[in-house]
Amino acid sequence: MSLLEEYTRIREHTIAICAPLAIEDHVPQPADFVSPPKWHLAHSTWFFEQMILKRFQRDFQEYDPQFGYLFNSYYNHVGERTARVQRGHITRPTLQEVLAYRAHTDKCMLQLLRQAALAPDCTELIELGLHHEQQHQELLYYDLKYILGQQPLFPAYGGDTLRHKDRNAVAGWIDMPAGIYEIGWEGDGFSFDNERNRHKVYLQSYQISKALVTNAEYLSFIQDGGYSRFELWLDEGWAWVKENAAKCPLYWQQRGADWLIYGLDGLQPLEELSVLTHINYYEAQAFATWAGKRLPTEAEWEAASDQLPWGARWEWTGSAYLPYPGFKIAPGAVGEYNGKFMVNQMVLRGASVATPAGHARTTYRNFFHPHLQWQFAGIRLAT
Amino acid sequence: MSLLEEYTRIREHTIAICAPLAIEDHVPQPADFVSPPKWHLAHSTWFFEQMILKRFQRDFQEYDPQFGYLFNSYYNHVGERTARVQRGHITRPTLQEVLAYRAHTDKCMLQLLRQAALAPDCTELIELGLHHEQQHQELLYYDLKYILGQQPLFPAYGGDTLRHKDRNAVAGWIDMPAGIYEIGWEGDGFSFDNERNRHKVYLQSYQISKALVTNAEYLSFIQDGGYSRFELWLDEGWAWVKENAAKCPLYWQQRGADWLIYGLDGLQPLEELSVLTHINYYEAQAFATWAGKRLPTEAEWEAASDQLPWGARWEWTGSAYLPYPGFKIAPGAVGEYNGKFMVNQMVLRGASVATPAGHARTTYRNFFHPHLQWQFAGIRLAT
Amino acid sequence: MSLLEEYTRIREHTIAICAPLAIEDHVPQPADFVSPPKWHLAHSTWFFEQMILKRFQRDFQEYDPQFGYLFNSYYNHVGERTARVQRGHITRPTLQEVLAYRAHTDKCMLQLLRQAALAPDCTELIELGLHHEQQHQELLYYDLKYILGQQPLFPAYGGDTLRHKDRNAVAGWIDMPAGIYEIGWEGDGFSFDNERNRHKVYLQSYQISKALVTNAEYLSFIQDGGYSRFELWLDEGWAWVKENAAKCPLYWQQRGADWLIYGLDGLQPLEELSVLTHINYYEAQAFATWAGKRLPTEAEWEAASDQLPWGARWEWTGSAYLPYPGFKIAPGAVGEYNGKFMVNQMVLRGASVATPAGHARTTYRNFFHPHLQWQFAGIRLAT
Amino acid sequence: MSLLEEYTRIREHTIAICAPLAIEDHVPQPADFVSPPKWHLAHSTWFFEQMILKRFQRDFQEYDPQFGYLFNSYYNHVGERTARVQRGHITRPTLQEVLAYRAHTDKCMLQLLRQAALAPDCTELIELGLHHEQQHQELLYYDLKYILGQQPLFPAYGGDTLRHKDRNAVAGWIDMPAGIYEIGWEGDGFSFDNERNRHKVYLQSYQISKALVTNAEYLSFIQDGGYSRFELWLDEGWAWVKENAAKCPLYWQQRGADWLIYGLDGLQPLEELSVLTHINYYEAQAFATWAGKRLPTEAEWEAASDQLPWGARWEWTGSAYLPYPGFKIAPGAVGEYNGKFMVNQMVLRGASVATPAGHARTTYRNFFHPHLQWQFAGIRLAT
């Protein structure tokens, strides 16, 4: 597929994700970690305008100079930005105006993409922009689910329910011998800077599960007093349990003897055979301790990845998000992409039901703070 | 005007206030004290459904049983309610669905109003519901101005700019002799419980200004160091100044040597002859101290009210909001209207440019917490 | 008694209050509204040094220039001051060093007091300093009780238990006819600026109780569901109940079927006939509503005061703390004494078991924020 | 040295550290992460009483059953405990009473230690108790420095200034070849569970500095705009800078053109050749980025440790605090020692000027949250 076709396909997918939403659903920010869909639509466009068109399109005129301020996320190099927590208060530009901004920017980008010879650094930035947009597609699913799922009426989304692929196809354990393995990206295709360089690691022998933890298994943990036994939890995890009176994963609720779960198709009975999701690192770690197991490190995960079916849920690993040997932050705004987040976050591996086609790799390193539950994350055990 | 005509007129006015807004503008709650316009539209309807139709309409069916929970404001008697701070996260029902709820409820109300003989307590509650709706019309203006005026693009509202009546027509002072005066409501028309009973008060002799403080006068206070001289402020006022790095009223901003002000017609040069508004009690008190004067008490205001031109701005008084002698809280939900707020708030008298026609009286007691600025409030001095 | 004798008597009383405490008890600040006893000892000394000796003692040398910063409470005119919430972190000067500072200052003050003719404004300031010290003596009891009473070991104070005078000597109601009354201070003796000027008020007819509410009566309120019936509470009071899971007055605790109360003599069974104390304004107001009565206004209280036995507990009134007609803030630091607190506080009248001898007057206006419980405050009803 | 002699030596050292303090200095808790010296004295005693005497001393009577509640730090297995943030409000037992508790417990422990044959698990727990006490000796220095150093009078400690060993003796870089190394504890002596098991790691080739960063080098970073250049900082580090208006390490202050530093000997001119300390992980990481270097991982540090002079300052590494392969949490209260803290903290290696004699090992893993500055921590660079 040509870069132009890829551009068109990916940009249209973002629109398609938002299409089932009401205009109102594009506005709010019910938690600090959520961004309004309207903001995602604008910010992913802003990336192409600010990072590419301004630099590579001759005589380029910004669509609206104020949008640079409004739709910057965290790129300090590019300029001031609105406080992240105020994104849900910004009603203007309206959704319709944002869509016009997208359409205009796409027109300019297509002009650029039709040019005979794009400079390599331009091509590279466009690829980065598309992968950036795909990351926001994934976040869009997290955010729209949270926006709808926290409301008293529990409305269904109306689009793809992401219900496919939510059962384990295999079971059992993979035995991995001790020795030197290589992990990290090497090759021609796209990768983020945090996946490089490919390097050697020494692993002790270990076993890793082929299957992800299911709702039924997690329910056993709950019914065995999992949320009231401090000895299963990290100290900060136990503080999180008490502060939030946590009793179950996000989107679960108990009504009498029954468990319901909010999904993109609305409030439903809990399906026990489905793969568990929406637990945070603290919950993943406590479950693993309860099960007499542990979470794999990211190196263990990657070393075994060619034997693992994966892709149903991002999987929490026991690894903190830190630079690979030889990692360097690129100069300028692009360098703010990954490296500056390398503290206090845990690595997730795999991919989720919300990951757009073509965006997953075995070397991909996702990362979240340990208390966050709203991403589609699950548990694979190791020992 | 018949009660039916009054009902129709007032209910339509609420719709008219919201008409110039974009759908998106109906959603957010940029501060705790703000409610989304969509919520106002629904809550004022909820009042008629829950307080009147459920009781007086035979075989009445609630439009949607979940709306009772969603659109209750603070009536503990009526049931659980959503946390006030989460109103801006509720996107469903959508604006269109709320308007359908309004239309349906109006149809039911008109049926009721067309009945030959309404019980007196039913008539009384309908009148209360209409005055309640008018209070929300006033709040709608405060809230939509705040929603638009806090945004980086400073969009104009597009409806009534409320610019009429914002200059003083008279000047000078009224001399009031010491003696016994009567204040409070007495008569046949509608009044809120907090305006009753009419009772005697003794006032020392005083002078009260015919004119309200103007932007120019307040600018002199600013330029004389008003916001950096602690001795002019109440202790809590000075804490408010420091915590908020306050330098001017809400909606004012200094650009170089010029002052701009956000109005419903967008960002504009400050008009010096206009009546000052959007200051809180702390600012009103500090200005009065700086001017060597004080704020009138509510009794002083009311005793002089027949000699005062008023209506341009609610006016801060130096009186705390407390019950009149003999005040009793009515039983049931209607009793939660006023009495329970009688602590830590200051009384405002007069009416504002946003007060709907027919909603003002000289005995009317409005009240706000001392730090709030978003209401259209001004200053009249006394001595 | 001469001013010199008065000075000696009052200054020694402060030392006597602290004498039973351990050195450690002088240090902590377990809540924002509490000050460490060591700080009281130093601050009341600071007042004489900064306000009087620096001005009236020729060639006066400050004891330690840094103490001016450390022991200022809230007098912005005098200079910067340590953040109020950090008082409990200051261990130096030690208690012994503070006592040396007191002794040195007293020596200087006695020199001054022995001079043939003190200027009238000097005498006036010394009197103010002594009344200021007496206010801190009262606060010392509140604070040391809180410091000891919040600890797991519930240690007894070891000094005066303040248990005398805690029963009602009379019962019944006083009938007061409507009419013009005069309240406020007039005369030769000392008064605070907020008690002046004496002025006329008009009161409707009312009844006021001779007795204060007892523990037994308040227990009935608790047992009748007082803390779970929202309709009895002000809206902010109800928020306070829920946020603090309030179930009883400060220092009460239920153990099985029994009620214990922490007093200066340690943890004790609740004495039902004793006068209730340590309730805040919200609790006082809710109790009065439950009893079908109300709190008297401060004018009602003062007008009836010559017929009231009083002094056991400060009594919450239904009046907000506001200036009397004609009140003016004095220029300079002394003017910061009272006026700047005139917002968001309620007036208390009477005096408490902790009020030092000679410090009470019927015109005295005490004031606290509505949520505070740690002062010795009680309830007298009116109707 | 016999265990009895070791016990005596270590227990006396704790007393010696506190000896120069005033009684008042033992009380406050000026920040969440600080514990009052009085609490350290009691808690380290509590460990011997609860973990050892209760179990191994026949007919042992607790000194005071309430102390179990008061002086538990975070051992959920042992029972309820006072909220950590309230430690500074507890004045009773007094220092004298705590010292009596220590003396009594020591007498019982010495009786136990004199018994002919202690069970191996008893000996092991006593050793753990002594290492635990030594950790608190190190913390005591951090805490007493913070308690004194945050006060307006900047009092000197009066005891050991810890000024020895604060200059680099060597310079230059060590070249380490790529390959498999072994890290972790193996052997007969004492080690904490988090240092085990010894295991293989693969390291890429690297260089590690022989010298620690000095005050002069860090001053260059400051003067080069280090605290105002976002691109040098982790995102959370930059948020920390802005929220705290950070401009220099803890205990540094600029007065005009001069830099002062608070040390245990009071406020002093900054010595440029001294080894830097009191920076947090964010500052360490930003400095390393500015210098074009990075922090070593803990494996890199340990692999090179036999060639490193160390001991002047704990050194921040670039490793998150996570379990070694095969790490298991021990059952019961002892298991709460280390494992439950393995999230959101960074590893420090080496030892500090405050580390008691005999408490350091090259396999020792210390750990702190990234924002903390009050521990004696410094920077060693790698590349």
Coordinates of C-alpha atoms in Angstrom, one line a residue, chain C:
Chain C
M1 CA -5.5 46.6 91.2
S2 CA -2.8 48.7 89.5
L3 CA -1.9 48.1 85.9
L4 CA 1.4 46.7 87.1
E5 CA -0.3 44.2 89.4
E6 CA -2.7 43.3 86.7
Y7 CA 0.1 42.8 84.3
T8 CA 1.9 40.5 86.7
R9 CA -1.2 38.5 87.6
I10 CA -2.2 37.9 84.0
R11 CA 1.2 37.0 82.7
E12 CA 1.7 34.6 85.6
H13 CA -1.6 32.9 84.8
T14 CA -0.4 32.0 81.3
I15 CA 2.6 30.2 82.9
A16 CA 0.3 28.5 85.3
I17 CA -1.9 27.1 82.6
C18 CA 1.1 25.5 80.9
A19 CA 2.8 24.2 84.0
P20 CA 1.2 20.8 84.2
L21 CA 2.2 20.0 80.5
A22 CA 5.2 17.9 79.5
I23 CA 7.8 19.7 77.3
E24 CA 6.7 17.6 74.4
D25 CA 3.1 18.8 74.7
H26 CA 4.2 22.3 73.9
V27 CA 5.3 21.5 70.4
P28 CA 2.6 20.0 68.1
Q29 CA -0.1 21.5 66.0
P30 CA -2.5 18.6 65.4
A31 CA -5.0 20.8 63.3
D32 CA -4.8 24.1 61.4
F33 CA -6.9 25.9 64.0
V34 CA -4.6 24.8 66.9
S35 CA -1.5 26.6 68.0
P36 CA 1.3 24.9 70.0
P37 CA 1.4 26.1 73.7
K38 CA 5.0 27.1 73.1
W39 CA 3.8 29.4 70.4
H40 CA 1.1 31.0 72.6
L41 CA 3.8 31.7 75.3
A42 CA 6.0 33.4 72.7
H43 CA 3.3 35.2 70.7
S44 CA 1.7 36.9 73.7
T45 CA 5.1 38.1 74.7
W46 CA 5.9 39.2 71.2
F47 CA 2.8 41.5 71.3
F48 CA 4.3 43.5 74.3
E49 CA 7.7 43.6 72.7
Q50 CA 6.6 44.7 69.2
M51 CA 3.6 46.8 69.9
I52 CA 4.7 48.5 73.2
L53 CA 8.4 48.2 74.1
K54 CA 9.6 49.0 70.6
R55 CA 7.5 52.2 70.6
F56 CA 7.6 53.4 74.2
Q57 CA 10.8 52.2 75.7
R58 CA 13.7 54.4 74.8
D59 CA 16.7 52.6 73.2
F60 CA 14.9 49.4 73.3
Q61 CA 16.7 46.4 71.8
E62 CA 14.8 43.5 70.4
Y63 CA 15.5 40.3 72.3
D64 CA 16.1 38.4 69.0
P65 CA 15.2 40.0 65.6
Q66 CA 14.2 36.6 64.2
F67 CA 11.5 36.2 66.9
G68 CA 9.5 39.0 65.2
Y69 CA 9.1 36.8 62.2
L70 CA 8.5 33.6 64.2
F71 CA 5.8 34.8 66.6
N72 CA 3.7 37.2 64.6
S73 CA 0.3 35.6 64.2
Y74 CA -1.5 37.5 61.5
Y75 CA -0.5 41.2 61.8
N76 CA 0.4 42.0 58.2
H77 CA 1.4 45.5 59.2
V78 CA 4.3 44.1 61.3
G79 CA 5.9 42.1 58.7
E80 CA 6.3 38.6 57.2
R81 CA 5.3 35.7 59.3
T82 CA 5.7 31.9 59.2
A83 CA 2.9 30.0 57.5
R84 CA 0.3 29.2 60.2
V85 CA 0.3 25.5 59.4
Q86 CA 4.0 25.2 60.1
R87 CA 3.9 26.3 63.7
G88 CA 4.1 22.7 64.9
H89 CA 7.4 22.1 63.1
I90 CA 9.3 24.8 64.9
T91 CA 11.2 23.3 67.8
R92 CA 13.6 26.2 68.3
P93 CA 13.7 28.3 70.3
T94 CA 13.0 25.6 72.8
L95 CA 10.4 26.0 75.6
Q96 CA 13.2 27.0 78.0
E97 CA 14.4 29.7 75.6
V98 CA 10.8 31.0 75.1
L99 CA 10.5 31.2 78.9
A100 CA 13.7 33.2 79.0
Y101 CA 12.2 35.5 76.3
R102 CA 9.1 35.9 78.4
A103 CA 11.1 36.7 81.6
H104 CA 13.3 39.3 79.8
T105 CA 10.3 41.0 78.2
D106 CA 8.4 41.0 81.5
K107 CA 11.5 42.7 83.1
C108 CA 11.4 45.4 80.5
M109 CA 7.6 45.8 80.8
L110 CA 7.8 46.2 84.5
Q111 CA 10.5 48.9 84.1
L112 CA 8.1 50.7 81.8
L113 CA 5.2 50.2 84.1
R114 CA 7.1 51.7 87.0
Q115 CA 7.7 54.9 85.1
A116 CA 6.0 57.9 86.7
A117 CA 3.6 58.8 83.9
L118 CA 2.7 56.6 81.1
A119 CA 1.2 58.2 78.0
P120 CA -2.5 57.4 77.7
D121 CA -2.0 55.6 74.4
C122 CA 0.7 53.4 76.0
T123 CA -1.6 52.5 78.9
E124 CA -4.3 51.7 76.4
L125 CA -2.0 49.4 74.4
I126 CA -0.9 47.6 77.6
E127 CA -4.5 47.0 78.4
L128 CA -5.1 45.7 75.0
G129 CA -2.1 43.5 75.3
L130 CA -3.4 42.0 78.6
H131 CA -6.8 41.3 77.1
H132 CA -5.0 39.8 74.1
E133 CA -3.1 37.6 76.5
Q134 CA -6.3 36.6 78.2
Q135 CA -7.8 35.6 74.8
H136 CA -4.7 33.4 74.3
Q137 CA -5.2 31.9 77.8
E138 CA -8.7 30.8 76.7
L139 CA -7.3 29.4 73.4
L140 CA -4.6 27.6 75.4
Y141 CA -7.2 25.5 77.1
Y142 CA -8.9 24.7 73.8
D143 CA -5.6 23.8 72.2
L144 CA -4.0 21.8 75.0
K145 CA -7.3 19.8 75.4
Y146 CA -7.2 19.1 71.6
I147 CA -3.5 18.2 71.7
L148 CA -4.0 15.7 74.6
G149 CA -7.5 14.6 73.6
Q150 CA -6.6 13.5 70.1
Q151 CA -4.0 11.1 71.2
P152 CA -4.4 7.3 71.5
L153 CA -3.4 7.3 75.2
F154 CA -5.9 10.0 76.2
P155 CA -3.7 11.5 78.9
A156 CA -5.2 13.7 81.6
Y157 CA -4.0 17.4 81.7
G158 CA -3.1 17.4 85.3
G159 CA -4.2 21.0 85.9
D160 CA -7.6 22.7 86.5
T161 CA -10.2 20.3 85.0
L162 CA -12.7 23.2 84.5
R163 CA -15.4 20.9 85.8
H164 CA -16.9 23.5 88.1
K165 CA -19.9 25.4 86.9
D166 CA -21.0 22.8 84.4
R167 CA -24.6 22.3 85.5
N168 CA -27.6 24.5 85.1
A169 CA -28.7 26.3 88.2
V170 CA -32.0 27.5 86.8
A171 CA -34.7 26.4 84.3
G172 CA -37.6 28.0 82.4
W173 CA -38.0 30.8 79.8
I174 CA -37.8 34.5 79.9
D175 CA -40.4 36.5 78.0
M176 CA -39.1 39.5 76.3
P177 CA -41.5 42.1 74.8
A178 CA -41.1 43.7 71.4
G179 CA -39.5 47.1 71.3
I180 CA -36.4 49.1 70.9
Y181 CA -33.4 47.9 72.9
E182 CA -29.8 49.2 73.2
I183 CA -26.8 47.0 72.7
G184 CA -23.1 47.4 72.6
W185 CA -20.5 48.9 74.9
E186 CA -20.6 52.3 76.5
G187 CA -18.5 53.3 79.5
D188 CA -15.0 53.8 80.8
G189 CA -13.6 50.3 81.1
F190 CA -11.9 48.3 78.4
S191 CA -13.8 47.0 75.4
F192 CA -12.8 45.7 72.0
D193 CA -13.6 47.8 69.0
N194 CA -16.1 45.3 67.7
E195 CA -18.4 45.9 70.8
R196 CA -18.8 49.6 69.9
N197 CA -20.8 51.7 69.4
R198 CA -23.8 51.2 71.7
H199 CA -26.8 51.5 69.4
K200 CA -30.6 50.9 69.2
V201 CA -32.1 47.8 67.7
Y202 CA -35.7 46.8 67.3
L203 CA -36.6 43.3 68.5
Q204 CA -39.8 41.4 67.9
S205 CA -41.1 39.7 71.1
Y206 CA -39.3 36.5 71.9
Q207 CA -38.6 33.9 74.6
I208 CA -35.1 32.8 75.7
S209 CA -34.2 29.9 77.8
K210 CA -32.6 30.3 81.2
A211 CA -30.8 27.0 81.0
L212 CA -28.2 25.7 78.5
V213 CA -28.7 22.5 76.7
T214 CA -27.4 19.4 78.6
N215 CA -25.6 16.3 77.5
A216 CA -28.8 14.3 78.2
E217 CA -30.9 16.5 75.8
Y218 CA -28.3 16.3 73.1
L219 CA -28.1 12.5 73.5
S220 CA -31.9 12.4 72.8
F221 CA -31.2 14.3 69.6
I222 CA -28.5 11.7 68.7
Q223 CA -30.8 8.8 69.6
D224 CA -33.6 10.3 67.6
G225 CA -31.4 10.0 64.5
G226 CA -30.2 13.6 64.6
Y227 CA -27.0 12.9 62.6
S228 CA -28.8 11.0 59.8
R229 CA -31.8 13.3 59.1
F230 CA -30.8 15.8 56.5
E231 CA -33.9 17.9 57.0
L232 CA -32.6 19.1 60.3
W233 CA -29.4 20.5 58.9
L234 CA -28.2 23.5 56.9
D235 CA -26.9 22.4 53.5
E236 CA -23.3 23.0 54.5
G237 CA -23.9 21.4 57.8
W238 CA -25.2 18.2 56.1
A239 CA -22.1 18.3 53.9
W240 CA -20.0 18.5 57.0
V241 CA -21.8 15.5 58.6
K242 CA -21.2 13.4 55.5
E243 CA -17.6 14.4 54.9
N244 CA -16.6 13.7 58.5
A245 CA -19.0 10.8 59.1
A246 CA -20.0 12.9 62.2
K247 CA -22.0 11.0 64.8
C248 CA -21.6 13.0 68.0
P249 CA -19.8 16.0 69.5
L250 CA -16.1 16.3 69.6
Y251 CA -14.5 14.2 72.4
W252 CA -17.6 11.9 72.7
Q253 CA -17.1 8.3 71.8
Q254 CA -19.5 5.3 72.0
R255 CA -18.2 2.0 73.3
G256 CA -20.9 -0.6 73.0
A257 CA -24.0 0.9 74.8
D258 CA -21.9 3.4 76.8
W259 CA -20.8 6.9 76.0
L260 CA -17.5 8.1 77.1
I261 CA -16.2 11.7 77.0
Y262 CA -12.7 13.0 77.0
G263 CA -12.2 15.8 79.6
L264 CA -9.2 17.5 81.0
D265 CA -9.2 14.7 83.6
G266 CA -9.0 12.0 80.9
L267 CA -11.6 9.7 79.4
Q268 CA -14.7 9.5 81.6
P269 CA -18.3 8.2 81.5
L270 CA -20.6 10.9 80.0
E271 CA -22.3 12.9 82.7
E272 CA -25.8 13.5 81.4
L273 CA -26.6 16.5 83.6
S274 CA -23.6 18.4 82.6
V275 CA -23.9 21.3 80.1
L276 CA -23.2 20.3 76.5
T277 CA -20.1 21.6 74.9
H278 CA -17.8 21.1 71.8
I279 CA -20.5 21.2 69.2
N280 CA -20.1 23.4 66.2
Y281 CA -22.7 25.9 64.7
Y282 CA -24.1 23.3 62.4
E283 CA -24.8 21.0 65.3
A284 CA -26.2 23.8 67.4
Q285 CA -28.5 24.8 64.6
A286 CA -29.6 21.2 63.8
F287 CA -30.3 20.6 67.5
A288 CA -32.4 23.7 67.7
T289 CA -34.4 22.7 64.6
W290 CA -35.0 19.3 66.0
A291 CA -36.2 20.8 69.3
G292 CA -38.6 23.0 67.4
K293 CA -36.7 26.1 68.6
R294 CA -34.0 28.3 67.2
L295 CA -30.8 30.0 68.4
P296 CA -31.2 33.6 69.8
T297 CA -29.7 36.5 67.8
E298 CA -26.9 38.3 69.6
A299 CA -29.1 41.3 70.1
E300 CA -31.8 39.1 71.8
W301 CA -29.1 37.5 73.9
E302 CA -27.7 40.9 75.1
A303 CA -31.1 42.4 75.7
A304 CA -31.9 39.6 78.1
S305 CA -28.5 39.2 79.5
D306 CA -29.2 40.8 82.9
Q307 CA -31.7 38.0 83.5
L308 CA -29.5 35.2 82.3
P309 CA -27.1 33.2 84.4
W310 CA -24.2 32.8 82.0
G311 CA -20.5 31.9 81.9
A312 CA -20.5 28.1 81.7
R313 CA -20.0 28.0 77.9
W314 CA -19.8 30.3 75.2
E315 CA -23.1 30.1 73.4
W316 CA -23.7 30.0 69.6
T317 CA -26.0 32.7 68.4
G318 CA -27.9 32.9 65.1
S319 CA -26.0 36.1 64.2
A320 CA -23.3 36.4 61.7
Y321 CA -20.2 38.4 62.8
L322 CA -20.6 41.8 61.2
P323 CA -19.7 45.4 62.1
Y324 CA -22.0 47.4 64.4
P325 CA -23.3 50.6 62.9
G326 CA -20.5 53.2 62.7
F327 CA -17.7 50.6 63.2
K328 CA -14.3 51.8 61.9
I329 CA -11.1 49.9 61.7
A330 CA -8.3 51.6 63.6
P331 CA -5.2 52.5 61.6
G332 CA -2.1 50.4 61.9
A333 CA -1.5 46.9 63.3
V334 CA -4.0 47.3 66.1
G335 CA -6.7 47.7 63.6
E336 CA -6.1 44.2 62.4
Y337 CA -7.5 42.9 65.6
N338 CA -11.1 42.3 64.8
G339 CA -12.6 44.0 61.8
K340 CA -10.9 41.9 59.1
F341 CA -12.5 38.7 60.3
M342 CA -16.0 40.0 59.7
V343 CA -17.2 37.4 57.1
N344 CA -18.2 33.8 57.3
Q345 CA -18.1 33.5 61.1
M346 CA -20.9 33.3 63.7
V347 CA -21.1 35.2 66.9
L348 CA -20.9 33.5 70.3
R349 CA -22.0 35.3 73.5
G350 CA -21.4 34.6 77.2
A351 CA -18.1 33.2 78.3
S352 CA -16.8 29.7 78.9
V353 CA -15.3 27.7 81.8
A354 CA -11.9 28.5 80.2
T355 CA -12.4 32.3 80.2
P356 CA -10.0 33.9 82.7
A357 CA -11.4 35.9 85.5
G358 CA -12.1 39.5 84.6
H359 CA -12.3 38.9 80.9
A360 CA -16.0 38.5 80.5
R361 CA -18.6 41.2 79.6
T362 CA -22.2 41.0 78.4
T363 CA -21.2 43.0 75.4
Y364 CA -18.3 40.7 74.5
R365 CA -18.5 39.3 70.9
N366 CA -16.7 36.1 70.3
F367 CA -16.7 34.5 66.9
F368 CA -15.8 31.3 65.2
H369 CA -16.3 29.6 61.8
P370 CA -19.4 27.4 61.8
H371 CA -17.5 24.1 61.5
L372 CA -15.3 24.5 64.6
Q373 CA -15.9 22.3 67.6
W374 CA -12.8 22.6 69.7
Q375 CA -13.8 25.7 71.7
F376 CA -16.0 25.3 74.8
A377 CA -19.3 26.3 73.1
G378 CA -22.8 25.3 74.0
I379 CA -26.4 26.0 73.1
R380 CA -29.1 28.2 74.6
L381 CA -32.5 28.1 72.8
A382 CA -34.9 30.8 71.9
T383 CA -38.3 30.9 70.3

